[in-house]
Short mmCIF file of C-alpha atoms and ligand atoms in Angstrom, two decimals:
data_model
loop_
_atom_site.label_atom_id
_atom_site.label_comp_id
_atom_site.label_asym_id
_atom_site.label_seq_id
_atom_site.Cartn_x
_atom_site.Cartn_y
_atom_site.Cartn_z
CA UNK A 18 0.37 -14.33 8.57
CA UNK A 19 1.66 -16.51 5.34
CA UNK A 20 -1.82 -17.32 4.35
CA UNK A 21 -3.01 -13.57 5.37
CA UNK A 22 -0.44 -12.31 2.73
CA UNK A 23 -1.12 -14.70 -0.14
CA UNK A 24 -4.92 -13.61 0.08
CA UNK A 25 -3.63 -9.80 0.11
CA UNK A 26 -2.06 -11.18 -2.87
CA UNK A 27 -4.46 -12.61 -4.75
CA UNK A 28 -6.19 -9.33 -5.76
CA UNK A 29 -3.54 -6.39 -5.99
CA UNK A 30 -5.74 -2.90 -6.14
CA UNK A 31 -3.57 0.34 -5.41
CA UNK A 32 -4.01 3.69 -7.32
CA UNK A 33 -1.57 2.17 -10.07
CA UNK A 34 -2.51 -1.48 -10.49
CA UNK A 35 -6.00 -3.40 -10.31
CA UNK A 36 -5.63 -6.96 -10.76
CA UNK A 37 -6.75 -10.27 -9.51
CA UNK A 38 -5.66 -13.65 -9.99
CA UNK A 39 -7.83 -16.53 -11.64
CA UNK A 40 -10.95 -15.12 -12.83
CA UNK A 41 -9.56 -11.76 -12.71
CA UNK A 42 -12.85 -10.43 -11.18
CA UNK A 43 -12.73 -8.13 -8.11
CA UNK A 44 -13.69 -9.13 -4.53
CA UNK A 45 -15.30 -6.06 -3.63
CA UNK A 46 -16.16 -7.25 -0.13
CA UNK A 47 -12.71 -8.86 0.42
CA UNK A 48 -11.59 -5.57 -0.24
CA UNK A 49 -13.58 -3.24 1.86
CA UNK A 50 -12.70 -5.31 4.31
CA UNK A 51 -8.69 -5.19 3.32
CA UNK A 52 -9.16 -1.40 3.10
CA UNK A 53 -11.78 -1.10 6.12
CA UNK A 54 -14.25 1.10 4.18
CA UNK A 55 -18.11 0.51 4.64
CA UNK A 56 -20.44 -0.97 2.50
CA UNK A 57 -22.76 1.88 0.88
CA UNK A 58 -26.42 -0.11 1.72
CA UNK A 59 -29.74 0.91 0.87
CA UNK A 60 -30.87 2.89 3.50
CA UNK A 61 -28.08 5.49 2.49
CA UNK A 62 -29.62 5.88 -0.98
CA UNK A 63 -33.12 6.36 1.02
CA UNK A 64 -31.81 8.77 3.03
CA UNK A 65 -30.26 10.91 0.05
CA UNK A 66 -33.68 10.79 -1.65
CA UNK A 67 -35.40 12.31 1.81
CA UNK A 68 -32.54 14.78 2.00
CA UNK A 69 -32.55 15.92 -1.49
CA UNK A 70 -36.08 15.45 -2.55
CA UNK A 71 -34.53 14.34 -5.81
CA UNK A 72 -34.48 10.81 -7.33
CA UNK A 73 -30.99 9.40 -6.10
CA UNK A 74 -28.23 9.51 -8.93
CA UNK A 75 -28.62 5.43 -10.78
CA UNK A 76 -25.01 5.03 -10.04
CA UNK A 77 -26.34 5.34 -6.40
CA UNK A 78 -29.65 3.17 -6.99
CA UNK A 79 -27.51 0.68 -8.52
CA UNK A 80 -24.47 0.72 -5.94
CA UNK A 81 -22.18 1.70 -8.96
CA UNK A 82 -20.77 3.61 -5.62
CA UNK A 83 -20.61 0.71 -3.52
CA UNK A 84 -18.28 1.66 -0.51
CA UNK A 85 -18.12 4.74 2.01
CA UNK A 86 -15.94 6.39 4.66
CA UNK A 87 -17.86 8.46 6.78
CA UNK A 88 -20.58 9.34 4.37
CA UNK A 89 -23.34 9.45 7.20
CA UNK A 90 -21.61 12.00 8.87
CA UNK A 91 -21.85 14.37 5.68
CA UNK A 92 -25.69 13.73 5.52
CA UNK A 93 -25.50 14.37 8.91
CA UNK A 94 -23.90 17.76 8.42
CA UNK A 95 -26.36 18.37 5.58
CA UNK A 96 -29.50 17.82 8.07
CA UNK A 97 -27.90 20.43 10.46
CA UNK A 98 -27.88 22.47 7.39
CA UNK A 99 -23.88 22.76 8.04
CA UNK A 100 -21.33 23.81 4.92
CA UNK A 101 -19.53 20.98 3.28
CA UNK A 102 -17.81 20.68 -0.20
CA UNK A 103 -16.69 18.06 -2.80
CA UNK A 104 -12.98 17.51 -3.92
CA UNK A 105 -12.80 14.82 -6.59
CA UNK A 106 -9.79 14.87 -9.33
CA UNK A 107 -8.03 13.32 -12.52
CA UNK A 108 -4.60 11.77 -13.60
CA UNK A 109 -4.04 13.39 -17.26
CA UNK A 110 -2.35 9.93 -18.66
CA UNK A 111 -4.67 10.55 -22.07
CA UNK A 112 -5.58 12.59 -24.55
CA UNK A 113 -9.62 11.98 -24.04
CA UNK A 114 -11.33 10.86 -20.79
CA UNK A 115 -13.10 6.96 -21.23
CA UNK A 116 -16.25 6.12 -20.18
CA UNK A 117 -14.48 5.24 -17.07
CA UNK A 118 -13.07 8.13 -16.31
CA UNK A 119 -16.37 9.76 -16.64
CA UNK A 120 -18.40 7.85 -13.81
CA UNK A 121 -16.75 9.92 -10.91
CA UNK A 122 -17.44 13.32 -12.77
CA UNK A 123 -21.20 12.46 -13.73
CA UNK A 124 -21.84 11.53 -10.05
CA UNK A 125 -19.82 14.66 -8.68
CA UNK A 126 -21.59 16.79 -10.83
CA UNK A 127 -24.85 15.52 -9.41
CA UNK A 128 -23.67 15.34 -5.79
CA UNK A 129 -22.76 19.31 -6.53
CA UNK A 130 -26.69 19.78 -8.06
CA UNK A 131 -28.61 17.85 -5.29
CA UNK A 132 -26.54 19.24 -2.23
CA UNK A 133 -25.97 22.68 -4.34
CA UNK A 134 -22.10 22.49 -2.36
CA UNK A 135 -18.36 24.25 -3.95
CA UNK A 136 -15.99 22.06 -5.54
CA UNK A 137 -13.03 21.76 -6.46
CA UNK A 138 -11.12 19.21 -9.14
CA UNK A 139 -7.41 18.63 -9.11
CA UNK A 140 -5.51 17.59 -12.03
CA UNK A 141 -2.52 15.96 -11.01
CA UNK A 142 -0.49 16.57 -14.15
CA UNK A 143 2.84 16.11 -11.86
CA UNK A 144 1.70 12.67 -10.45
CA UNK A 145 1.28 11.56 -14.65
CA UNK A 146 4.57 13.32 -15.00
CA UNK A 147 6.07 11.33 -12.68
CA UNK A 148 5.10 8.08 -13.57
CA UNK A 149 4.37 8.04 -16.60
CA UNK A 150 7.30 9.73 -17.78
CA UNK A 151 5.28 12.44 -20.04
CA UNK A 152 7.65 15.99 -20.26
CA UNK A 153 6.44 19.13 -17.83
CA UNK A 154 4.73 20.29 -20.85
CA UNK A 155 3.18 17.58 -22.23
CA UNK A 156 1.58 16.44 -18.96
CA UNK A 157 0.20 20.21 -18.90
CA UNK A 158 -0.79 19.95 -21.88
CA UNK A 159 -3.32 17.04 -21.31
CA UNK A 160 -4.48 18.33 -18.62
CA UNK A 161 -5.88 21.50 -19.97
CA UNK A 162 -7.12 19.17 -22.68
CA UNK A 163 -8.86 16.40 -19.86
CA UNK A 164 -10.56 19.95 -18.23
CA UNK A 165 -12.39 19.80 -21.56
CA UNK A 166 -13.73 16.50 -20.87
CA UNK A 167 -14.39 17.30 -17.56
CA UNK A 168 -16.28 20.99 -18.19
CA UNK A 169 -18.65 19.24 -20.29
CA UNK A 170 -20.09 16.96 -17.77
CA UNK A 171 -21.74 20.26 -16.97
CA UNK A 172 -20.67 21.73 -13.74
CA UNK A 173 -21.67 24.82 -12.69
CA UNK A 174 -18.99 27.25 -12.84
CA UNK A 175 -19.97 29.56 -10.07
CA UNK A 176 -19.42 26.59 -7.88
CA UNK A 177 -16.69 25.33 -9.02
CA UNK A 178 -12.63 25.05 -9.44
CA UNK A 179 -10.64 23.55 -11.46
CA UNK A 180 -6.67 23.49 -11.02
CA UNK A 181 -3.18 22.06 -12.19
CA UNK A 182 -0.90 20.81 -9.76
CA UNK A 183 1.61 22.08 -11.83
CA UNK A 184 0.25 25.65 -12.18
CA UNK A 185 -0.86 26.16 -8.60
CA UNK A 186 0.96 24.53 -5.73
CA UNK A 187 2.46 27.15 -3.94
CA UNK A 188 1.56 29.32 -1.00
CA UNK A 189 -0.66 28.31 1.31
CA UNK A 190 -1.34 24.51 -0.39
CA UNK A 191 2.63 23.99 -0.54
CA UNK A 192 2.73 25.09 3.26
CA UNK A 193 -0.48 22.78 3.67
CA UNK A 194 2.00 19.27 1.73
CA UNK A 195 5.11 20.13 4.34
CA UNK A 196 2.50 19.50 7.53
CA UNK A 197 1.53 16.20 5.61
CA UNK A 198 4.48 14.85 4.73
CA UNK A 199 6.16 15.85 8.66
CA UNK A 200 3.44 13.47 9.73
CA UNK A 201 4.18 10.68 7.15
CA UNK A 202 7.31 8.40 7.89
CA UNK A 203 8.81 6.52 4.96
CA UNK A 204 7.58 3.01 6.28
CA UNK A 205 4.12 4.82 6.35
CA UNK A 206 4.25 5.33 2.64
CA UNK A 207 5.84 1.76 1.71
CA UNK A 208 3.06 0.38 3.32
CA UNK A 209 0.70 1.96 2.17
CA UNK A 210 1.34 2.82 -1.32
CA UNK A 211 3.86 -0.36 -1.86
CA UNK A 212 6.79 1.98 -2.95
CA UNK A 213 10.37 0.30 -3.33
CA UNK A 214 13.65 1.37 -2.82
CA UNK A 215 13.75 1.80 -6.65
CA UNK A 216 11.15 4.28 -7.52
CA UNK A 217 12.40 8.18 -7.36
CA UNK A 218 11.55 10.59 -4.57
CA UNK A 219 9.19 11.98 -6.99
CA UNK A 220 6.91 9.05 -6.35
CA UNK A 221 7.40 8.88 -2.69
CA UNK A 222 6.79 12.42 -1.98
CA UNK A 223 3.48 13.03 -4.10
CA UNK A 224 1.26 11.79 -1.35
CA UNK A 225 0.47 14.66 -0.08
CA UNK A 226 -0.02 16.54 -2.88
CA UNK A 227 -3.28 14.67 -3.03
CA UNK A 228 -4.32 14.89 0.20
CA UNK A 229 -4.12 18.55 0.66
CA UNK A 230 -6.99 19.62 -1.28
CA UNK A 231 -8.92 17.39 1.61
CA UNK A 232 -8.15 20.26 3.84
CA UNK A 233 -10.66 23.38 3.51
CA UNK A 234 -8.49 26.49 4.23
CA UNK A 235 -6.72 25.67 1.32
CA UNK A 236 -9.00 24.33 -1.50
CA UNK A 237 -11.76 25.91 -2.31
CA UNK A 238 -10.90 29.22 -0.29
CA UNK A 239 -7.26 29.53 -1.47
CA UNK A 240 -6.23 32.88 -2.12
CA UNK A 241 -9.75 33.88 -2.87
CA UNK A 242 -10.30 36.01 0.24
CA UNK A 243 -12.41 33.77 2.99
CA UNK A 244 -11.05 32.66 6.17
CA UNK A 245 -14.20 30.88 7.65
CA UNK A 246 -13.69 27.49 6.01
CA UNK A 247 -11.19 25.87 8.98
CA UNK A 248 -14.60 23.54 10.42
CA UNK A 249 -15.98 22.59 6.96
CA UNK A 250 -16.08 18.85 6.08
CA UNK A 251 -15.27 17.53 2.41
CA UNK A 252 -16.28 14.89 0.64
CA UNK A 253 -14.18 13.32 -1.97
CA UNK A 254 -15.46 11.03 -4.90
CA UNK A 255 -13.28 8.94 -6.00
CA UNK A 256 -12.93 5.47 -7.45
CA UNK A 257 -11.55 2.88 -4.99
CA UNK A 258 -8.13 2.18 -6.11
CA UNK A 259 -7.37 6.12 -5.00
CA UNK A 260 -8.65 5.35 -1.28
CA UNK A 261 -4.93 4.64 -0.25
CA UNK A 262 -4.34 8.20 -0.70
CA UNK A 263 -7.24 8.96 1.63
CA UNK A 264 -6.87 6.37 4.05
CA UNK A 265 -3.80 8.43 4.50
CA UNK A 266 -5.37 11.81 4.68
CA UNK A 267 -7.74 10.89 6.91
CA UNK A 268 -4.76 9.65 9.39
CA UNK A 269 -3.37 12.67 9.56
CA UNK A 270 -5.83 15.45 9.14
CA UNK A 271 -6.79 15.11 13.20
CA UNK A 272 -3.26 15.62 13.78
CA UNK A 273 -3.56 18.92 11.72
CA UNK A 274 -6.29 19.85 13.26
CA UNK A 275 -8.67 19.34 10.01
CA UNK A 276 -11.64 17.16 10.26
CA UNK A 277 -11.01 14.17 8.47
CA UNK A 278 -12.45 13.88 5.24
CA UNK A 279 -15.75 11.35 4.06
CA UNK A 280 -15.59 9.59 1.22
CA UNK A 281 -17.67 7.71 -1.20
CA UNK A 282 -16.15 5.43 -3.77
CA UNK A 283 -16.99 3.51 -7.29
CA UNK A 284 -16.90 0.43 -8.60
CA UNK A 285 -13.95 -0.39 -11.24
CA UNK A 286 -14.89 0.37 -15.04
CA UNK A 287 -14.50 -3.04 -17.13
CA UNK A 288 -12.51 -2.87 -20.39
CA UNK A 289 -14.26 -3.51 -23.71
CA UNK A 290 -12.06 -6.89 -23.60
CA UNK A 291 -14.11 -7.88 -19.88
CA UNK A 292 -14.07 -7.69 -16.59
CA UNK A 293 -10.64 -7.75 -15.56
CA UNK A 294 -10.41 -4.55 -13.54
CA UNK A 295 -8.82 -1.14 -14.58
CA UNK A 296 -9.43 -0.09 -18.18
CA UNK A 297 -5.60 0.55 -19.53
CA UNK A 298 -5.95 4.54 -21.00
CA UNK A 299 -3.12 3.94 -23.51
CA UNK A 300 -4.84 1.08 -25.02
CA UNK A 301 -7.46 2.80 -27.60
CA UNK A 302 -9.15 -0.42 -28.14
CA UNK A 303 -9.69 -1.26 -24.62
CA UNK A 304 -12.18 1.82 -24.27
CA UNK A 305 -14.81 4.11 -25.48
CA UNK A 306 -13.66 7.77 -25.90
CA UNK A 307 -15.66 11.08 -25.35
CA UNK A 308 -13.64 11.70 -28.37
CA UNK A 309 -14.72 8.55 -30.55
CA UNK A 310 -17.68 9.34 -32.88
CA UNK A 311 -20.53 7.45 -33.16
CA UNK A 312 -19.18 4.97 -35.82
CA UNK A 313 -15.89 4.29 -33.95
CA UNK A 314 -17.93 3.36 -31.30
CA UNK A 315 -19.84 0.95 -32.93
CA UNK A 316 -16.78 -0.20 -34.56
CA UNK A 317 -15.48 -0.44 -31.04
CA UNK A 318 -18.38 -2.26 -29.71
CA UNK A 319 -18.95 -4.88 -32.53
CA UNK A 320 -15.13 -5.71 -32.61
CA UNK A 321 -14.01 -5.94 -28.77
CA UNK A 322 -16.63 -5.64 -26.60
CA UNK A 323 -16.68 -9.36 -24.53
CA UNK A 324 -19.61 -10.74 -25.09
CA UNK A 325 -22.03 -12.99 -23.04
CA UNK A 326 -23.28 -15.02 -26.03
CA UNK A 327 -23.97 -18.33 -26.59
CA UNK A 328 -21.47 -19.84 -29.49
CA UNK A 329 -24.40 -20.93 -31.75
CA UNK A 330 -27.37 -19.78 -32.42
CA UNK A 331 -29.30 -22.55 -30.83
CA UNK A 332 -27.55 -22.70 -27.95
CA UNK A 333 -28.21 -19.04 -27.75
CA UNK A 334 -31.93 -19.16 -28.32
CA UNK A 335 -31.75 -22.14 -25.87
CA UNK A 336 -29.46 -21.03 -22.90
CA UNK A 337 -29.73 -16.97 -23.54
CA UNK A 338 -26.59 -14.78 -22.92
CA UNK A 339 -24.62 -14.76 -19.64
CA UNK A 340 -25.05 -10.91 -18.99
CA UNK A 341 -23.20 -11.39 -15.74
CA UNK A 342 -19.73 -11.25 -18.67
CA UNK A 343 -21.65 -9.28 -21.49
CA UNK A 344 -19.32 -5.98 -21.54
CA UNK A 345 -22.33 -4.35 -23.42
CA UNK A 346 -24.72 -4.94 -21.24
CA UNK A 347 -22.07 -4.04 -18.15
CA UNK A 348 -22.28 -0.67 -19.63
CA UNK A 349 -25.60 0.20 -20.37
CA UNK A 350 -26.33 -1.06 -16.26
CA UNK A 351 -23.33 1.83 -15.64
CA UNK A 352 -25.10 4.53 -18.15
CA UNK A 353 -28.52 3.49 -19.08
CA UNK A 354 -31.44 1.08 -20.54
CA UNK A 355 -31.62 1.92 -24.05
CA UNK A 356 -30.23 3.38 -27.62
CA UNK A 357 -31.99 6.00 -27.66
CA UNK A 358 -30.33 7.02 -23.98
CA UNK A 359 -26.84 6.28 -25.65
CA UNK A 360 -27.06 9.00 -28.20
CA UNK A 361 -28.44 11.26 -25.82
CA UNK A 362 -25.21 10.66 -23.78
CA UNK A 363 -22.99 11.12 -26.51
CA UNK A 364 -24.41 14.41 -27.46
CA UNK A 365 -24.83 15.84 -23.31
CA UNK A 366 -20.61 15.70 -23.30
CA UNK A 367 -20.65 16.81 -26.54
CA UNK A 368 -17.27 18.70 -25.22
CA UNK A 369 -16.74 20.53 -28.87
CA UNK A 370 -18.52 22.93 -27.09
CA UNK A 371 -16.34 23.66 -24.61
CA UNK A 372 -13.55 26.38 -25.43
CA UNK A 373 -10.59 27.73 -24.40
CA UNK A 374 -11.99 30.74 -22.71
CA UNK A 375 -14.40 28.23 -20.72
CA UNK A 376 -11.31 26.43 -19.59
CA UNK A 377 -9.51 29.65 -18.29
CA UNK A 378 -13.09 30.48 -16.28
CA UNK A 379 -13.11 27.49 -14.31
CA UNK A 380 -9.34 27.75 -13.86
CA UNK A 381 -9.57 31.44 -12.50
CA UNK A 382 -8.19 31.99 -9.11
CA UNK A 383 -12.01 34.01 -7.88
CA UNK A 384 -14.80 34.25 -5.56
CA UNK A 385 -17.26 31.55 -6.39
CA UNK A 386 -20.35 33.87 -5.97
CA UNK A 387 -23.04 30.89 -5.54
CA UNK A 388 -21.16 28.90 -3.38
CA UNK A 389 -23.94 27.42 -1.60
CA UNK A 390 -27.14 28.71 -2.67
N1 LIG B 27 -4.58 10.44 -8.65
C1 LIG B 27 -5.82 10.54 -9.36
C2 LIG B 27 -5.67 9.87 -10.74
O1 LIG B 27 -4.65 9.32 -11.08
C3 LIG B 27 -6.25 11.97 -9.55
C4 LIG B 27 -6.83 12.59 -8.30
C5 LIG B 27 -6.30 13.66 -7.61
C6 LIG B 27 -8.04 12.22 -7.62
N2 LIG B 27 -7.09 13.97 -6.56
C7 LIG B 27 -8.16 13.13 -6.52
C8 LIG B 27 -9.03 11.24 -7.82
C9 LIG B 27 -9.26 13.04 -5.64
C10 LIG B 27 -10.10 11.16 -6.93
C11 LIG B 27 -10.23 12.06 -5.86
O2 LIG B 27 -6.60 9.87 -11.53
#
């Protein structure tokens, strides 16, 4: 039990803190195991390219989503030619989105292209107003501002919905979070979330805010006039440290009555500084920003980015670099090969483009006309 605890301890990965002692590298097996996810092998990314006649996403082909909870049984589902849809969402702590932030978007956006499924994004601009102590308005604010970041991954608006906590939980959703939380007992939370007798209520009661856009009579089909979602699955994509939330979710929903919802789940993001888990979002110089122009980025690059060098040149020429810690190199195996791709990049979320009126669109309460087709 002692010894049981002071492994828990030696990595600590909840949606709030990623850390690990010594090297300060994850143990991504030690932690499917802790979390009792599956490992996302090979023969899933063969099956998605049979299923989808499309060359699997890279962050599939290179297990940048490494784990899974039930993702079979979506393909499955798919096969049978069944409806599913995707929930996936965002924290506005920031002004911009990082690179980070980006990998669960670029995936969803292709997960919504190859299975041509609804989806719907929450912005949980009360959870960043709760902890990280931003006003009502502020924490609105940004998230209107992160849907910008988030539109110009390039979703496809007649499939999908975007929405603030803060603006729409109500109705049937709020009615959804009071069946959650009468299944949820306080020692449930605790454990699973690590709450203390000194955070607010705020904190402890959020759970199932987050969960209830899991459940398909109230996400994508809220208030817009359909009643035939109550068998649908979902699929969220998320990065791991938010599988707490869904470990939860997915104890309850059968209790509900709701099928319990599959997930599929990334890899952590390194900071410029190395590989030493979550990228902080307040710390500008731990991250590349959709925001940063080209030069900062270089600028960000040449200054902070950890590199796998050798300390002199002969050594270098001798030994090579250690790409295993080159934070350069990390990246371009998350994005792609070459310059040339990089600037590409930069200009596809070019998200000057997006506009107010875009962001009102996606945020409309309305029939999503190409729902699956
Ligand atoms: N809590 C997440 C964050 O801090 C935001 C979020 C809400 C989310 N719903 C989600 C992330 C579903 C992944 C999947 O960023």
């Amino acid at each position: 039990m002692e010894k049981e605890k002071a492994e828990q301890e030696e990595q600590v990965v909840n949606p709030w803190e990623v850390s690990a002692k010594g090297t300060g590298k994850i143990d991504y097996d030690k932690l499917i195991d802790q979390f009792g996810c599956q490992r996302l092998d090979k023969s899933f990314v063969d099956r998605v390219f049979r299923l989808t006649s499309r060359t699997p996403h890279m962050f599939l082909r290179r297990n940048v989503f490494f784990a899974h909870r039930d993702f079979n049984e979506i393909l499955d589902a798919y096969e049978r030619g069944e409806k599913f849809y995707l929930y996936t969402g965002r924290g506005p702590s920031s002004e911009a989105l990082h690179l980070g932030h980006l990998v669960p978007f670029m995936f969803t956006k292709y997960l919504q292209e190859a299975f041509k499924v609804p989806l719907v994004i929450q912005l949980t601009d009360d959870e960043k107003c709760m902890w990280k102590n931003l006003t009502v308005e502020e924490s609105k604010r940004l998230a209107r501002e992160n849907a910008k970041d988030i539109i110009a991954c390039g979703f496809d608006i007649s499939r999908t919905f975007i929405f603030s906590d803060f603006d729409y939980v109500g109705g049937a959703f709020y009615e959804n979070m009071v069946k959650v939380a009468k299944c949820v007992t306080y020692n449930k939370v605790v454990g699973i979330f690590g709450f203390t007798g000194e955070d607010h209520i705020g904190k402890i009661s959020f759970p199932p805010v987050q969960a209830v856009p899991s459940f398909p009579s109230h996400s994508i089909y809220w208030g817009m006039g359909s009643d035939d979602a109550s068998g649908h699955s979902n699929f969220v994509d998320a990065m791991m440290r938010q599988d707490p939330y869904f470990r939860m979710t997915r104890d309850v929903a059968p209790r509900l009555g709701y099928n319990k919802p599959a997930l599929i789940e990334s890899l952590f993001f390194p900071t410029l500084q190395g590989e030493t888990g979550k990228m902080s979002a307040s710390d500008a110089n731990s991250a590349i920003y959709v925001t940063d122009s080209q030069k900062d980025i270089k600028y960000k690059v040449n200054k902070y980015a950890f590199s796998g060098g050798k300390d002199s040149v002969e050594n270098h020429r001798k030994y090579g670099a250690n790409l295993e810690v080159d934070i350069p190199f990390k990246y371009l195996s998350f994005f792609l090969d070459d310059d040339e791709e990089l600037e590409h990049i930069r200009k596809e979320y070019a998200r000057a483009a997006v506009t107010d009126e875009m962001v009102d669109a996606f945020m409309a309460v309305r029939p999503l006309p190409n729902m699956f087709n």
